[in-house]
CSV table of C-alpha atoms in Angstrom, one decimal:
chain,number,residue,atom,x,y,z
F,1,MET,CA,109.1,98.8,43.3
F,2,ILE,CA,108.8,97.4,46.8
F,3,THR,CA,108.0,100.0,49.6
F,4,ALA,CA,108.3,99.5,53.3
F,5,GLN,CA,105.0,99.3,55.0
F,6,PRO,CA,104.2,101.5,58.0
F,7,PRO,CA,104.2,99.7,61.3
F,8,VAL,CA,100.8,98.5,62.7
F,9,ILE,CA,100.2,100.2,66.0
F,10,PRO,CA,97.0,99.5,67.7
F,11,ASN,CA,95.3,102.5,69.3
F,12,SER,CA,94.9,100.7,72.5
F,13,PRO,CA,97.1,100.5,75.6
F,14,ASP,CA,97.2,96.7,75.9
F,15,ALA,CA,99.8,95.8,73.4
F,16,LEU,CA,101.5,99.1,73.1
F,17,PRO,CA,104.7,98.9,75.1
F,18,GLN,CA,106.3,96.1,73.2
F,19,ILE,CA,105.3,97.5,69.8
F,20,VAL,CA,106.4,101.0,70.5
F,21,GLN,CA,109.8,99.7,71.8
F,22,GLN,CA,110.2,98.0,68.3
F,23,LEU,CA,109.8,101.2,66.4
F,24,THR,CA,112.9,102.5,64.4
F,25,PRO,CA,114.0,106.1,64.7
F,26,GLU,CA,112.8,106.5,61.0
F,27,GLN,CA,109.3,105.1,62.0
F,28,ALA,CA,108.6,107.1,65.1
F,29,PRO,CA,108.3,110.7,63.4
F,30,ALA,CA,106.0,109.1,60.8
F,31,ALA,CA,103.9,107.7,63.6
F,32,LEU,CA,103.5,111.0,65.3
F,33,GLN,CA,102.0,112.5,62.1
F,34,ARG,CA,99.3,109.7,61.7
F,35,ASN,CA,95.7,110.9,62.2
F,36,ASP,CA,94.5,107.4,63.1
F,37,LEU,CA,96.5,107.4,66.3
F,38,GLY,CA,95.3,109.0,69.6
F,39,ASP,CA,97.2,111.3,71.9
F,40,PHE,CA,97.9,108.4,74.4
F,41,VAL,CA,99.7,106.4,71.7
F,42,LYS,CA,101.5,109.4,70.3
F,43,LYS,CA,102.8,110.3,73.7
F,44,LEU,CA,104.3,106.8,74.1
F,45,VAL,CA,105.9,106.9,70.7
F,46,LEU,CA,107.3,110.4,71.4
F,47,GLY,CA,108.6,109.4,74.8
F,48,HIS,CA,110.3,106.3,73.3
F,49,PHE,CA,111.8,108.3,70.4
F,50,VAL,CA,113.2,111.0,72.6
F,51,GLN,CA,114.5,108.4,75.1
F,52,LYS,CA,116.4,106.5,72.5
F,53,THR,CA,118.0,109.8,71.2
F,54,ILE,CA,119.1,110.6,74.7
F,55,GLU,CA,120.7,107.2,75.1
F,56,GLU,CA,122.5,107.6,71.8
F,57,ASN,CA,123.8,111.0,72.8
F,58,GLU,CA,124.9,109.9,76.3
F,59,ALA,CA,126.7,106.9,74.8
F,60,GLN,CA,128.9,109.4,73.1
F,61,HIS,CA,129.3,111.3,76.4
F,62,ILE,CA,127.0,114.2,75.3
F,63,VAL,CA,125.1,115.6,78.3
F,64,THR,CA,121.6,116.0,77.1
F,65,GLY,CA,118.7,117.8,78.8
F,66,VAL,CA,115.1,117.6,77.6
F,67,GLN,CA,111.8,118.6,78.8
F,68,ILE,CA,108.6,117.9,76.8
F,69,LEU,CA,105.2,119.0,78.3
F,70,ASP,CA,101.6,118.6,77.3
F,71,LEU,CA,100.4,122.1,78.0
F,72,GLN,CA,96.8,121.2,77.4
F,73,LYS,CA,96.8,118.6,80.2
F,74,ASN,CA,99.6,120.1,82.2
F,75,SER,CA,101.6,116.9,82.2
F,76,THR,CA,105.1,115.9,81.5
F,77,ILE,CA,105.8,113.6,78.6
F,78,VAL,CA,109.7,113.5,78.9
F,79,SER,CA,112.0,115.1,81.5
F,80,HIS,CA,115.7,114.3,81.5
F,81,ASN,CA,118.3,116.5,83.0
F,82,ALA,CA,115.7,119.3,83.0
F,83,ASP,CA,117.5,121.3,85.6
F,84,THR,CA,121.0,120.8,84.3
F,85,PRO,CA,122.6,124.0,83.0
F,86,HIS,CA,123.8,124.1,79.5
F,87,PHE,CA,125.3,126.7,77.3
F,88,ALA,CA,122.1,127.9,75.8
F,89,ALA,CA,123.3,129.6,72.7
F,90,SER,CA,120.6,131.6,70.9
F,91,ILE,CA,117.8,130.0,73.1
F,92,ASN,CA,118.9,132.7,75.7
F,93,LYS,CA,117.5,135.3,73.2
F,94,LEU,CA,114.1,134.2,74.6
F,95,PRO,CA,114.7,135.5,78.2
F,96,VAL,CA,116.2,138.7,76.6
F,97,THR,CA,112.9,139.0,74.7
F,98,LEU,CA,111.0,138.4,78.0
F,99,THR,CA,112.9,141.3,79.7
F,100,LEU,CA,112.2,143.6,76.8
F,101,LEU,CA,108.6,142.5,76.8
F,102,GLU,CA,108.2,143.7,80.4
F,103,ALA,CA,109.5,147.1,79.3
F,104,LEU,CA,107.2,147.2,76.3
F,105,ARG,CA,104.2,146.4,78.5
F,106,SER,CA,105.1,149.0,81.0
F,107,GLY,CA,105.6,151.7,78.3
F,108,THR,CA,109.1,152.5,79.1
F,109,ILE,CA,110.0,151.3,75.6
F,110,THR,CA,107.7,151.3,72.5
F,111,MET,CA,107.7,149.2,69.4
F,112,ASP,CA,108.0,152.3,67.1
F,113,GLN,CA,110.8,153.8,69.1
F,114,THR,CA,114.1,154.2,67.1
F,115,VAL,CA,117.3,152.7,68.5
F,116,SER,CA,120.7,153.5,67.2
F,117,TRP,CA,124.0,151.6,67.6
F,118,ALA,CA,127.7,151.8,66.4
F,119,VAL,CA,129.2,149.8,63.6
F,120,SER,CA,131.5,148.2,66.2
F,121,ASP,CA,128.4,146.6,67.7
F,122,GLN,CA,127.9,144.5,64.7
F,123,ARG,CA,128.3,140.7,65.0
F,124,ALA,CA,128.4,138.0,62.3
F,125,GLY,CA,125.2,135.9,61.8
F,126,ALA,CA,122.0,135.4,59.8
F,127,GLY,CA,120.3,138.6,61.0
F,128,VAL,CA,119.6,141.6,58.8
F,129,TYR,CA,121.8,143.8,61.0
F,130,ASP,CA,124.6,141.2,61.0
F,131,GLN,CA,125.4,141.8,57.3
F,132,PRO,CA,128.2,144.1,56.0
F,133,GLY,CA,126.9,147.6,55.3
F,134,ALA,CA,123.8,147.1,57.4
F,135,PRO,CA,122.1,150.2,59.0
F,136,THR,CA,122.9,151.2,62.5
F,137,GLN,CA,119.4,152.5,63.3
F,138,ALA,CA,116.0,150.9,63.3
F,139,LYS,CA,112.7,150.7,65.1
F,140,VAL,CA,112.5,148.4,68.2
F,141,LYS,CA,110.0,146.1,66.4
F,142,ASP,CA,112.3,145.5,63.5
F,143,VAL,CA,115.3,144.7,65.8
F,144,LEU,CA,113.0,142.4,67.9
F,145,HIS,CA,111.8,140.6,64.8
F,146,ASP,CA,115.3,140.2,63.6
F,147,LEU,CA,116.3,138.7,67.1
F,148,LEU,CA,113.5,136.1,66.9
F,149,ASN,CA,113.0,135.5,63.2
F,150,ARG,CA,116.6,135.4,62.0
F,151,SER,CA,118.3,134.9,65.4
F,152,GLY,CA,120.3,138.2,64.8
F,153,ASN,CA,123.4,138.3,66.8
F,154,THR,CA,123.7,142.0,66.4
F,155,ALA,CA,120.1,142.4,67.5
F,156,VAL,CA,120.6,140.8,70.8
F,157,ARG,CA,123.5,143.1,71.4
F,158,ILE,CA,121.4,146.1,70.6
F,159,ILE,CA,118.5,145.1,72.8
F,160,VAL,CA,120.7,144.3,75.8
F,161,ASN,CA,123.1,147.2,75.6
F,162,GLN,CA,121.0,149.9,74.1
F,163,LEU,CA,117.6,149.2,75.6
F,164,LEU,CA,118.0,147.0,78.8
F,165,GLY,CA,121.1,148.7,80.4
F,166,GLY,CA,123.7,146.0,79.6
F,167,ALA,CA,124.3,142.3,80.5
F,168,ALA,CA,124.9,142.9,84.1
F,169,ALA,CA,121.5,144.8,84.6
F,170,VAL,CA,119.8,142.0,82.7
F,171,ASN,CA,121.3,139.4,84.9
F,172,ASN,CA,120.2,141.4,88.0
F,173,ARG,CA,116.6,141.3,86.7
F,174,TRP,CA,116.7,137.6,86.0
F,175,ALA,CA,118.1,136.9,89.5
F,176,GLN,CA,114.8,138.3,90.9
F,177,ILE,CA,112.9,135.5,89.0
F,178,PRO,CA,112.9,132.2,90.7
F,179,GLU,CA,112.0,130.4,87.4
F,180,LEU,CA,115.3,131.7,85.9
F,181,ALA,CA,117.7,130.6,88.7
F,182,ASN,CA,120.2,129.2,86.2
F,183,THR,CA,119.6,131.6,83.2
F,184,ARG,CA,122.3,134.1,82.9
F,185,LEU,CA,124.3,136.1,80.2
F,186,GLN,CA,128.1,135.9,80.6
F,187,PRO,CA,129.5,139.5,80.6
F,188,LEU,CA,133.0,140.0,79.2
F,189,ASP,CA,133.2,143.7,79.8
F,190,SER,CA,130.8,146.6,80.1
F,191,ASN,CA,129.8,146.2,76.4
F,192,ARG,CA,130.5,142.6,75.3
F,193,PHE,CA,128.9,139.3,76.6
F,194,TYR,CA,128.1,135.7,75.6
F,195,VAL,CA,124.5,134.7,75.6
F,196,GLY,CA,125.2,132.3,78.4
F,197,ASN,CA,123.6,129.3,80.3
F,198,SER,CA,120.0,128.0,80.8
F,199,THR,CA,118.3,124.8,81.6
F,200,PRO,CA,115.5,123.0,79.6
F,201,ARG,CA,113.0,123.7,82.3
F,202,GLU,CA,113.8,127.4,82.4
F,203,ALA,CA,113.8,127.7,78.6
F,204,MET,CA,110.3,126.0,78.5
F,205,TRP,CA,109.0,128.3,81.2
F,206,THR,CA,110.3,131.4,79.3
F,207,ILE,CA,108.7,130.5,75.9
F,208,GLY,CA,105.5,129.8,77.7
F,209,GLN,CA,105.6,133.3,79.3
F,210,LEU,CA,106.2,134.9,75.9
F,211,VAL,CA,103.3,133.4,74.1
F,212,LYS,CA,100.6,133.0,76.8
F,213,ALA,CA,99.0,136.5,76.6
F,214,GLN,CA,96.5,137.6,74.1
F,215,ASP,CA,98.0,141.0,73.3
F,216,GLN,CA,99.8,142.7,70.5
F,217,TYR,CA,103.2,141.8,71.9
F,218,SER,CA,102.6,138.1,72.3
F,219,SER,CA,101.1,138.0,68.8
F,220,PHE,CA,104.1,139.7,67.4
F,221,ILE,CA,106.5,137.3,69.2
F,222,LYS,CA,104.5,134.2,68.0
F,223,GLN,CA,104.5,135.3,64.5
F,224,SER,CA,108.1,136.0,64.5
F,225,LEU,CA,109.0,132.7,66.0
F,226,GLN,CA,106.7,130.5,63.9
F,227,THR,CA,108.0,132.0,60.7
F,228,ASN,CA,111.7,131.9,61.6
F,229,ILE,CA,114.2,131.1,58.8
F,230,TYR,CA,115.5,127.9,60.2
F,231,THR,CA,113.4,125.3,58.3
F,232,ASP,CA,116.3,122.8,57.7
F,233,VAL,CA,117.2,122.1,61.3
F,234,GLY,CA,115.4,121.1,64.4
F,235,VAL,CA,111.6,120.4,64.7
F,236,ARG,CA,110.5,122.5,61.9
F,237,SER,CA,112.5,120.3,59.4
F,238,GLN,CA,110.8,117.2,60.8
F,239,LEU,CA,107.3,118.7,60.7
F,240,ALA,CA,107.5,120.2,57.2
F,241,GLY,CA,104.2,120.1,55.4
F,242,ASN,CA,102.0,119.8,58.4
F,243,ASP,CA,100.0,123.1,58.0
F,244,TYR,CA,97.6,122.3,61.0
F,245,ILE,CA,100.6,122.5,63.4
F,246,VAL,CA,101.4,126.0,64.7
F,247,LEU,CA,104.9,125.6,65.8
F,248,VAL,CA,106.6,128.3,67.8
F,249,ASN,CA,110.2,127.5,68.4
F,250,LYS,CA,113.7,128.7,68.9
F,251,VAL,CA,116.8,126.9,67.9
F,252,GLY,CA,120.2,127.4,69.5
F,253,LEU,CA,123.2,126.3,67.6
F,254,LEU,CA,126.9,126.3,68.8
F,255,ASP,CA,129.5,126.2,66.0
C-alpha cells in the first residue's frame, strides 16, 4: 500500500511563504496538529487555509465574515468582513447568555431559581426542552446548560421572555454596549423573535466576555460549551482526538 507523505514544512520564516501556498486544503489541518511546527508557522498555515476557504465561498457569491485572534499575543491572524452583519443563528445565544450572566452576578436571578413556561413556548430543536412531552419547568442552570450544550431553541425563548423581559428589552440592553452595535434579536411580536444578526468581531468579543472570569458562572459556561453535542460539524469535528486542546465554541446553523 502506498500512502501520501506529509508535506515538508521548514520551521523557519525564510522559505515559508511559497511552501505554505502549496498546501492543499487536506494538508493544512494536519499541519496545524503537528508538534514539530512552531506558532509562527502554524499561524501562516491557518491564515492561508482560511483565506482559501473565503475565496472559495466568495466565488460562489457567499458573503463570508471571519475573525481569528491570538488571545495570548493579542494579535489578529485573520480578519475578513469582521464588521459585516450576518444572520447569526444560534451564535446569538451567546449575547443572550451574556445578558443573563449580568443578572446572575448581580443576584437578581439565581442558578437554582425555578422558571416556568407554557407548552406553546416550545420550539423544535435538539434541546431537552424542545422535545415532545418535555417539562415546562426547570432550574435556571438546567435551561442555561440546554441553551449552550444542546443549543436549545426553547431554552433561548425561556431565558429571553421569562427571565430577561422579552426581545425588545434585551435589544435595549445591547444598545448600551458599544461592542454589540450590530447584535440584535429580531422581534416578531411581544412573545416571538428570531435570534437575529451579529458580526464576527462582536461574536468573538462576546465569547471572550463569557469565559474570561474565574468564577462559578464562567466555569459553568465554559464546561457547557466545550462539551456541546455538535462533534460532527465545525471545529470540533476537525480537532477530534486532540485532548490537549480545550475548545470552547458555539455553532450557528441555518437550515
